[in-house]
Coordinates of C-alpha atoms and ligand atoms in Angstrom, one line a residue:
X1 CA 0.0 0.0 0.0
X2 CA 1.2 3.5 -0.9
X3 CA 1.2 6.2 1.8
X4 CA 0.7 8.9 -0.9
X5 CA -2.6 9.2 -2.6
X6 CA -2.9 6.3 -5.1
X7 CA -4.0 6.8 -8.8
X8 CA -6.8 4.3 -9.1
X9 CA -9.3 6.3 -7.1
X10 CA -8.5 9.5 -9.0
X11 CA -10.2 11.1 -12.0
X12 CA -8.0 11.6 -15.1
X13 CA -7.8 15.3 -14.3
X14 CA -6.8 14.7 -10.7
X15 CA -4.2 12.1 -11.8
X16 CA -2.6 14.6 -14.1
X17 CA -2.6 17.4 -11.5
X18 CA -1.2 15.1 -8.8
X19 CA 1.6 14.0 -11.2
X20 CA 2.4 17.5 -12.2
X21 CA 2.5 18.7 -8.6
X22 CA 4.5 15.6 -7.4
X23 CA 7.1 16.1 -10.2
X24 CA 7.5 19.8 -9.5
X25 CA 7.7 19.1 -5.7
X26 CA 10.4 16.4 -6.2
X27 CA 12.5 18.4 -8.7
X28 CA 12.1 22.0 -7.7
X29 CA 11.4 21.9 -4.0
X30 CA 12.5 18.8 -2.1
X31 CA 16.2 18.9 -3.0
X32 CA 16.5 22.5 -1.7
X33 CA 14.1 22.5 1.3
X34 CA 16.7 21.7 3.9
X35 CA 19.0 24.6 2.7
X36 CA 16.1 27.1 2.5
X37 CA 15.2 26.0 6.1
X38 CA 18.7 26.5 7.3
X39 CA 19.2 29.9 5.7
X40 CA 15.6 31.1 6.1
X41 CA 15.5 31.7 2.3
X42 CA 12.1 32.4 0.8
X43 CA 12.3 31.2 -2.8
X44 CA 10.1 33.7 -4.6
X45 CA 11.1 32.3 -8.0
X46 CA 9.8 28.8 -7.1
X47 CA 6.5 30.3 -5.9
X48 CA 6.3 32.2 -9.2
X49 CA 6.8 28.9 -11.1
X50 CA 4.0 27.4 -9.0
X51 CA 1.9 30.2 -10.2
X52 CA 2.8 29.6 -13.9
X53 CA 1.7 26.0 -13.5
X54 CA -1.7 27.2 -12.2
X55 CA -1.2 26.0 -8.6
X56 CA -1.8 29.5 -7.0
X57 CA -5.3 29.9 -8.5
X58 CA -6.6 26.3 -8.4
X59 CA -10.1 27.1 -7.1
X60 CA -10.3 30.5 -8.8
X61 CA -12.9 30.4 -11.6
X62 CA -11.4 29.9 -15.1
X63 CA -12.9 33.3 -16.2
X64 CA -10.3 34.9 -13.8
X65 CA -7.5 32.7 -15.1
X66 CA -7.8 30.1 -12.4
X67 CA -8.0 26.3 -12.8
X68 CA -11.5 26.2 -11.4
X69 CA -11.1 22.8 -9.9
X70 CA -13.0 21.3 -7.0
X71 CA -11.8 21.4 -3.4
X72 CA -10.5 17.8 -3.2
X73 CA -8.4 18.2 -6.4
X74 CA -6.9 21.3 -4.9
X75 CA -6.0 19.4 -1.6
X76 CA -4.4 16.6 -3.7
X77 CA -2.0 19.1 -5.3
X78 CA -1.3 20.9 -2.1
X79 CA -0.4 17.6 -0.3
X80 CA 2.3 16.9 -2.9
X81 CA 3.8 20.4 -2.5
X82 CA 3.6 20.2 1.3
X83 CA 5.2 16.8 1.4
X84 CA 8.3 18.4 -0.2
X85 CA 8.3 21.5 2.0
X86 CA 5.5 22.8 4.3
X87 CA 7.0 26.3 4.1
X88 CA 6.2 26.5 0.4
X89 CA 2.8 25.0 0.8
X90 CA 1.7 27.7 3.3
X91 CA 2.1 30.3 0.6
X92 CA 0.2 28.1 -1.9
X93 CA -2.5 27.6 0.8
X94 CA -3.0 31.2 1.6
X95 CA -3.0 32.3 -2.1
X96 CA -5.7 29.7 -2.9
X97 CA -7.8 30.2 0.2
X98 CA -8.7 33.2 2.3
X99 CA -7.8 36.3 0.3
X100 CA -8.7 34.9 -3.1
X101 CA -12.0 33.4 -1.9
X102 CA -12.9 36.7 -0.3
X103 CA -12.3 38.5 -3.6
X104 CA -14.3 36.0 -5.6
X105 CA -17.2 36.2 -3.3
X106 CA -17.3 39.8 -2.1
X107 CA -15.1 41.8 -4.6
X108 CA -16.6 44.4 -7.0
X109 CA -16.2 43.7 -10.7
X110 CA -13.4 46.3 -10.7
X111 CA -11.6 44.7 -7.8
X112 CA -11.8 41.3 -9.4
X113 CA -10.6 42.7 -12.7
X114 CA -7.7 44.3 -11.0
X115 CA -6.5 41.6 -8.6
X116 CA -7.9 38.1 -9.3
X117 CA -6.0 37.4 -12.6
X118 CA -2.5 38.3 -11.4
X119 CA -3.2 36.4 -8.1
X120 CA -4.4 33.3 -10.0
X121 CA -1.3 33.4 -12.3
X122 CA 1.0 34.0 -9.3
X123 CA 2.3 37.3 -10.7
X124 CA 1.3 38.8 -7.3
X125 CA 1.7 37.2 -3.9
X126 CA -0.9 37.8 -1.3
X127 CA -1.3 37.5 2.5
X128 CA -3.9 38.2 5.1
X129 CA -3.5 40.0 8.4
X130 CA -6.1 39.3 11.0
X131 CA -4.0 38.5 14.2
X132 CA -2.6 41.2 16.4
X133 CA 0.0 41.0 19.2
X134 CA -2.9 41.1 21.7
X135 CA -5.6 39.5 19.6
X136 CA -4.9 35.9 18.3
X137 CA -7.5 33.3 19.4
X138 CA -9.9 36.2 19.9
X139 CA -9.3 38.3 16.8
X140 CA -12.6 40.2 17.2
X141 CA -10.9 42.0 20.0
X142 CA -8.4 43.6 17.5
X143 CA -7.4 47.2 18.0
X144 CA -6.0 48.4 14.6
X145 CA -8.3 51.1 13.4
X146 CA -9.5 52.7 10.2
X147 CA -10.9 56.2 10.4
X148 CA -12.9 57.8 7.6
X149 CA -11.1 60.5 5.7
X150 CA -13.4 62.1 3.1
X151 CA -14.5 59.2 0.9
X152 CA -11.5 57.1 1.9
X153 CA -9.8 55.8 5.1
X154 CA -6.7 56.2 7.2
X155 CA -5.4 53.0 8.9
X156 CA -3.2 52.8 12.0
X157 CA -2.3 49.8 14.2
X158 CA -0.2 46.7 14.4
X159 CA -0.8 43.2 12.9
X160 CA 1.1 40.2 14.1
X161 CA 2.7 37.1 12.5
X162 CA 1.4 37.8 9.0
X163 CA 2.5 35.1 6.6
X164 CA 4.2 36.8 3.6
X165 CA 3.8 40.1 5.5
X166 CA 7.3 41.1 4.3
X167 CA 7.1 39.4 0.9
X168 CA 3.6 39.9 -0.4
X169 CA 2.6 42.4 -3.1
X170 CA -0.9 42.6 -1.7
X171 CA -2.4 42.1 1.8
X172 CA -6.0 41.6 2.9
X173 CA -6.0 43.5 6.2
X174 CA -8.8 43.4 8.8
X175 CA -9.1 46.5 11.0
X176 CA -11.8 48.1 13.1
X177 CA -14.1 50.6 11.3
X178 CA -16.4 51.2 14.3
X179 CA -15.6 54.1 16.6
X180 CA -14.2 54.0 20.1
X181 CA -17.6 55.4 21.4
X182 CA -19.6 52.8 19.5
X183 CA -17.8 49.4 19.7
X184 CA -19.6 46.7 17.8
X185 CA -17.3 43.7 18.4
X186 CA -17.0 41.4 15.4
X187 CA -19.5 43.6 13.5
X188 CA -17.1 46.5 13.8
X189 CA -14.4 45.0 11.6
X190 CA -13.8 45.6 7.9
X191 CA -11.4 44.1 5.3
X192 CA -9.2 46.3 3.1
X193 CA -7.2 45.4 0.0
X194 CA -3.8 46.9 0.5
X195 CA -0.9 46.9 -2.0
X196 CA 2.2 46.6 0.2
X197 CA 3.9 49.5 -1.6
X198 CA 1.3 51.8 -0.2
X199 CA 3.0 54.5 2.0
X200 CA 2.4 53.7 5.7
X201 CA 2.7 49.9 5.2
X202 CA 5.8 48.7 7.1
X203 CA 6.7 45.1 7.5
X204 CA 9.0 44.1 10.4
X205 CA 12.0 41.8 10.1
X206 CA 11.2 38.2 9.3
X207 CA 10.4 36.3 12.5
X208 CA 13.0 33.7 13.5
X209 CA 10.8 30.6 13.7
X210 CA 11.0 27.0 15.0
X211 CA 9.7 25.6 11.8
X212 CA 8.5 26.8 8.3
X213 CA 11.7 28.7 8.3
X214 CA 11.6 29.4 4.5
X215 CA 8.2 31.1 4.9
X216 CA 8.2 34.8 5.7
X217 CA 6.3 35.7 8.8
X218 CA 6.3 39.4 9.9
X219 CA 4.7 42.0 12.1
X220 CA 3.1 44.7 9.9
X221 CA 2.8 48.2 11.2
X222 CA 0.1 50.4 9.6
X223 CA 1.1 54.0 10.0
X224 CA -1.2 56.7 8.6
X225 CA -1.9 54.4 5.7
X226 CA -4.3 56.1 3.4
X227 CA -6.7 54.1 1.2
X228 CA -9.4 55.0 -1.3
X229 CA -13.0 53.9 -1.0
X230 CA -12.4 51.3 -3.7
X231 CA -10.1 49.4 -1.3
X232 CA -12.8 48.4 1.1
X233 CA -13.8 44.8 0.3
X234 CA -17.5 44.2 0.4
X235 CA -19.6 45.9 3.1
X236 CA -18.3 47.9 6.0
X237 CA -18.5 45.9 9.2
X238 CA -18.6 42.5 7.5
X239 CA -14.8 41.9 7.3
X240 CA -14.7 39.5 10.2
X241 CA -17.6 37.4 8.8
X242 CA -15.7 37.3 5.4
X243 CA -12.5 36.2 7.3
X244 CA -14.3 33.4 9.1
X245 CA -15.9 32.2 5.8
X246 CA -12.4 32.1 4.3
X247 CA -11.0 30.3 7.3
X248 CA -13.0 27.2 6.5
X249 CA -11.0 26.8 3.3
X250 CA -7.8 27.9 5.0
X251 CA -8.2 25.3 7.7
X252 CA -8.6 22.5 5.2
X253 CA -5.3 23.7 3.5
X254 CA -3.6 23.5 6.9
X255 CA -5.1 20.0 7.6
X256 CA -3.6 18.7 4.3
X257 CA -0.3 20.4 5.0
X258 CA -0.3 18.4 8.3
X259 CA -1.2 15.2 6.5
X260 CA 1.7 15.8 4.1
X261 CA 4.2 16.4 6.9
X262 CA 3.0 13.2 8.5
X263 CA 3.1 11.2 5.3
X264 CA 6.7 12.3 4.5
X265 CA 7.7 11.4 8.1
X266 CA 6.2 7.9 7.6
X267 CA 7.8 7.4 4.1
X268 CA 11.2 8.3 5.6
X269 CA 10.6 6.0 8.6
X270 CA 9.6 3.0 6.4
X271 CA 12.8 3.4 4.4
X272 CA 14.9 3.9 7.6
X273 CA 13.4 0.9 9.4
X274 CA 14.1 -1.3 6.4
X275 CA 17.8 -0.3 6.4
X276 CA 18.8 0.3 10.0
X277 CA 19.9 -2.9 11.8
X278 CA 20.1 -3.5 15.5
X279 CA 20.3 -6.9 17.3
X280 CA 21.3 -8.4 13.9
X281 CA 18.1 -7.6 12.0
X282 CA 16.4 -4.5 10.4
X283 CA 14.2 -2.4 12.8
X284 CA 11.2 -3.3 10.6
X285 CA 11.4 -6.9 11.8
X286 CA 10.5 -5.9 15.4
X287 CA 6.8 -6.1 16.0
X288 CA 6.8 -3.0 18.3
X289 CA 8.2 -1.1 15.3
X290 CA 5.7 -2.6 12.9
X291 CA 2.8 -1.5 15.2
X292 CA 4.2 2.0 15.4
X293 CA 4.3 2.2 11.6
X294 CA 0.8 0.7 11.4
X295 CA -0.6 3.4 13.8
X296 CA 1.2 6.1 11.9
X297 CA -0.3 5.0 8.5
X298 CA -3.8 4.6 10.0
X299 CA -3.9 8.1 11.5
X300 CA -2.6 9.6 8.3
X301 CA -5.3 7.9 6.2
X302 CA -8.0 9.0 8.7
X303 CA -6.7 12.6 8.7
X304 CA -6.7 12.8 4.9
X305 CA -10.2 11.3 4.7
X306 CA -11.6 13.9 7.1
X307 CA -10.1 16.8 5.1
X308 CA -11.4 15.3 1.8
X309 CA -14.8 14.8 3.3
X310 CA -15.0 18.4 4.5
X311 CA -13.8 19.6 1.0
X312 CA -16.5 17.5 -0.7
X313 CA -19.2 18.9 1.6
X314 CA -17.9 22.4 0.9
X315 CA -18.1 21.9 -2.8
X316 CA -21.7 20.7 -2.4
X317 CA -22.4 24.1 -0.8
X318 CA -22.8 22.9 2.7
X319 CA -21.5 24.8 5.7
X320 CA -18.3 23.2 6.8
X321 CA -17.0 25.3 9.8
X322 CA -17.3 22.2 12.1
X323 CA -16.0 19.7 9.5
X324 CA -13.0 22.0 8.7
X325 CA -12.3 22.3 12.5
X326 CA -12.4 18.6 12.9
X327 CA -10.2 17.9 10.0
X328 CA -7.6 20.6 11.1
X329 CA -7.7 19.4 14.7
X330 CA -7.2 15.7 13.9
X331 CA -4.7 16.3 11.1
X332 CA -2.5 18.7 13.0
X333 CA -2.4 16.5 16.1
X334 CA -1.6 13.5 13.8
X335 CA 1.3 15.4 12.3
X336 CA 2.7 16.2 15.7
X337 CA 2.2 12.6 16.9
X338 CA 3.5 10.9 13.7
X339 CA 6.6 13.1 13.5
X340 CA 7.3 12.4 17.2
X341 CA 7.2 8.7 16.4
X342 CA 9.4 9.2 13.4
X343 CA 12.1 11.0 15.4
X344 CA 11.9 8.1 17.9
X345 CA 12.3 5.5 15.2
X346 CA 15.4 7.3 13.9
X347 CA 16.8 7.3 17.4
X348 CA 19.8 9.6 17.9
X349 CA 20.0 10.3 14.2
X350 CA 16.4 11.6 14.4
X351 CA 17.6 14.3 16.7
X352 CA 20.2 15.6 14.3
X353 CA 19.6 18.3 11.8
X354 CA 21.3 16.2 9.1
X355 CA 18.3 13.9 9.0
X356 CA 15.0 15.3 7.6
X357 CA 12.6 14.0 10.3
X358 CA 14.0 16.7 12.6
X359 CA 12.6 19.4 10.2
X360 CA 9.3 17.7 9.9
X361 CA 8.9 17.6 13.7
X362 CA 9.6 21.3 13.8
X363 CA 7.3 22.1 10.9
X364 CA 4.4 20.0 12.3
X365 CA 4.1 22.1 15.5
X366 CA 2.7 25.2 13.8
X367 CA -0.2 23.3 12.3
X368 CA -1.6 23.0 15.9
X369 CA -1.3 26.8 16.3
X370 CA -2.1 28.9 13.2
X371 CA -5.5 29.5 11.6
X372 CA -6.9 28.7 15.0
X373 CA -5.1 26.6 17.7
X374 CA -6.3 23.1 18.6
X375 CA -8.1 24.5 21.5
X376 CA -10.0 27.0 19.2
X377 CA -11.0 24.1 16.9
X378 CA -12.3 22.2 20.0
X379 CA -14.3 25.2 21.0
X380 CA -15.9 25.3 17.5
X381 CA -16.7 21.6 17.6
X382 CA -18.0 21.6 21.2
X383 CA -20.2 24.6 20.5
X384 CA -21.8 22.7 17.6
X385 CA -22.5 19.7 19.8
X386 CA -24.3 21.8 22.4
X387 CA -26.2 23.6 19.7
X388 CA -24.7 27.0 20.6
Ligands
FAD1 C1 4.1 30.8 11.6 C2 2.8 31.5 11.9 C3 2.1 32.1 10.8 C4 1.0 32.8 11.0 N1 0.3 33.4 9.9 C5 -0.7 34.2 10.2 C6 -1.3 35.0 9.1 O1 -0.9 34.9 7.9 N2 -2.3 35.8 9.4 C7 -2.8 36.0 10.6 O2 -3.7 36.8 10.8 N3 -2.3 35.3 11.7 C8 -1.2 34.4 11.5 N4 -0.7 33.7 12.5 C9 -1.2 34.0 13.9 C10 -1.9 32.7 14.4 O3 -3.2 32.6 13.7 C11 -2.1 32.9 15.9 O4 -0.8 32.7 16.5 C12 -3.1 31.9 16.6 O5 -4.4 32.2 16.1 C13 -3.0 31.9 18.1 O6 -3.1 33.2 18.6 P1 -2.0 33.6 19.7 O7 -0.7 33.3 19.2 O8 -2.3 35.1 20.1 O9 -2.3 32.7 21.0 P2 -3.3 33.1 22.2 O10 -4.6 33.4 21.6 O11 -2.7 34.0 23.1 O12 -3.4 31.6 22.9 C14 -2.4 31.1 23.7 C15 -2.9 29.8 24.2 O13 -4.1 29.9 24.9 C16 -5.1 29.1 24.4 N5 -6.4 29.7 24.4 C17 -6.8 30.9 24.0 N6 -8.1 31.1 24.3 C18 -8.6 29.9 24.8 C19 -9.8 29.5 25.3 N7 -10.9 30.3 25.2 N8 -9.9 28.2 25.8 C20 -8.9 27.4 25.8 N9 -7.6 27.8 25.4 C21 -7.5 29.0 24.9 C22 -4.6 28.9 22.9 O14 -5.2 27.7 22.3 C23 -3.1 28.8 23.1 O15 -2.8 27.5 23.5 C24 0.5 33.0 12.3 C25 1.1 32.4 13.4 C26 2.3 31.7 13.2 C27 3.0 31.0 14.3

């Protein structure tokens, strides 16, 4: 049995897309991932190549130069890229999910015309800034503020940990548009489309992270940043709702990123256990090792199935906030558990930077944190059980 997705169950289109993604991942990403991780190098050229192949606009409708494929097909491609390097996959996931979906659903014809095509083709790189230093799990408590200025707006505040904050061409930024005297909670937040060369947009130095080190993560300061009325996305006060809608798709991307990290850890573990000998036999001959590998494979299969199920439901037009939370929760905890087992199977070598399971272990951790921590996913699931 293959740990990667096998061809027989795939449509012809899916098979071709998986092959293209797998080939690109193995030739243009995997050989360089350890070096990018070590030097914290963000390979913008490789991201641009992903765009040329169509992988940055996979769910964008064809009329906007996207591939227009279904959610499962997108996840299949993302898994191949993430198995080679989760740090590259996070840019692919963001570009395909929250900001693009917000534009497709809520953008004006002029906003779509201006932004969707270059985003789908990967000519522009996008990010989204919801979190703030004091507002992570509870983003509705954000403080960054937009104030009306004639027909436009002036933004001030600080956004935290924005993926691509220092490398994106365009950011979707959520800030308050209610007033200090009339706070409206989540209904007082709006989304703005902000080119990063706008005066007043200032990205901090790239964060020095545990994992995903090739991905740019930065604090973004908004300093008297002036925007025109055409830069408001959708309706004033609806930005938080749009962000939460987009998070469903985003969380499925993170779920598959986690599946891919775990899958790679298992692939490497299988090869190592066949080769490494102790007590005069390969590790794979010990039943305790076989059981560990069996549990790793089972959890990966279950995590992938949950993500694909949620994507299928989403494509059918169902609400998937809870399914997406379940998939992300289970897959991210699977990634952490599987990579922990992989390091254990590699023994002392597993603890060394020269061996790739060490990177997978570090990369896995963030999947339990971003786009909602595991605790936040459990809150979403528990609320649905109690009907709240
Ligand atoms: C590499 C990286 C990339 C990121 N990229 C982006 C991005 O592109 N855009 C963006 O907007 N944000 C981004 N983030 C931010 C990320 O989404 C937040 O870090 C995350 O939502 C958690 O918020 P916090 O760090 O403030 O933790 P906190 O909210 O302070 O939580 C701390 C701990 O308390 C727990 N906790 C909080 N509330 C509760 C509760 N009610 N019940 C139980 N436990 C609770 C949490 O689960 C967590 O364990 C990124 C973060 C990282 C690390």
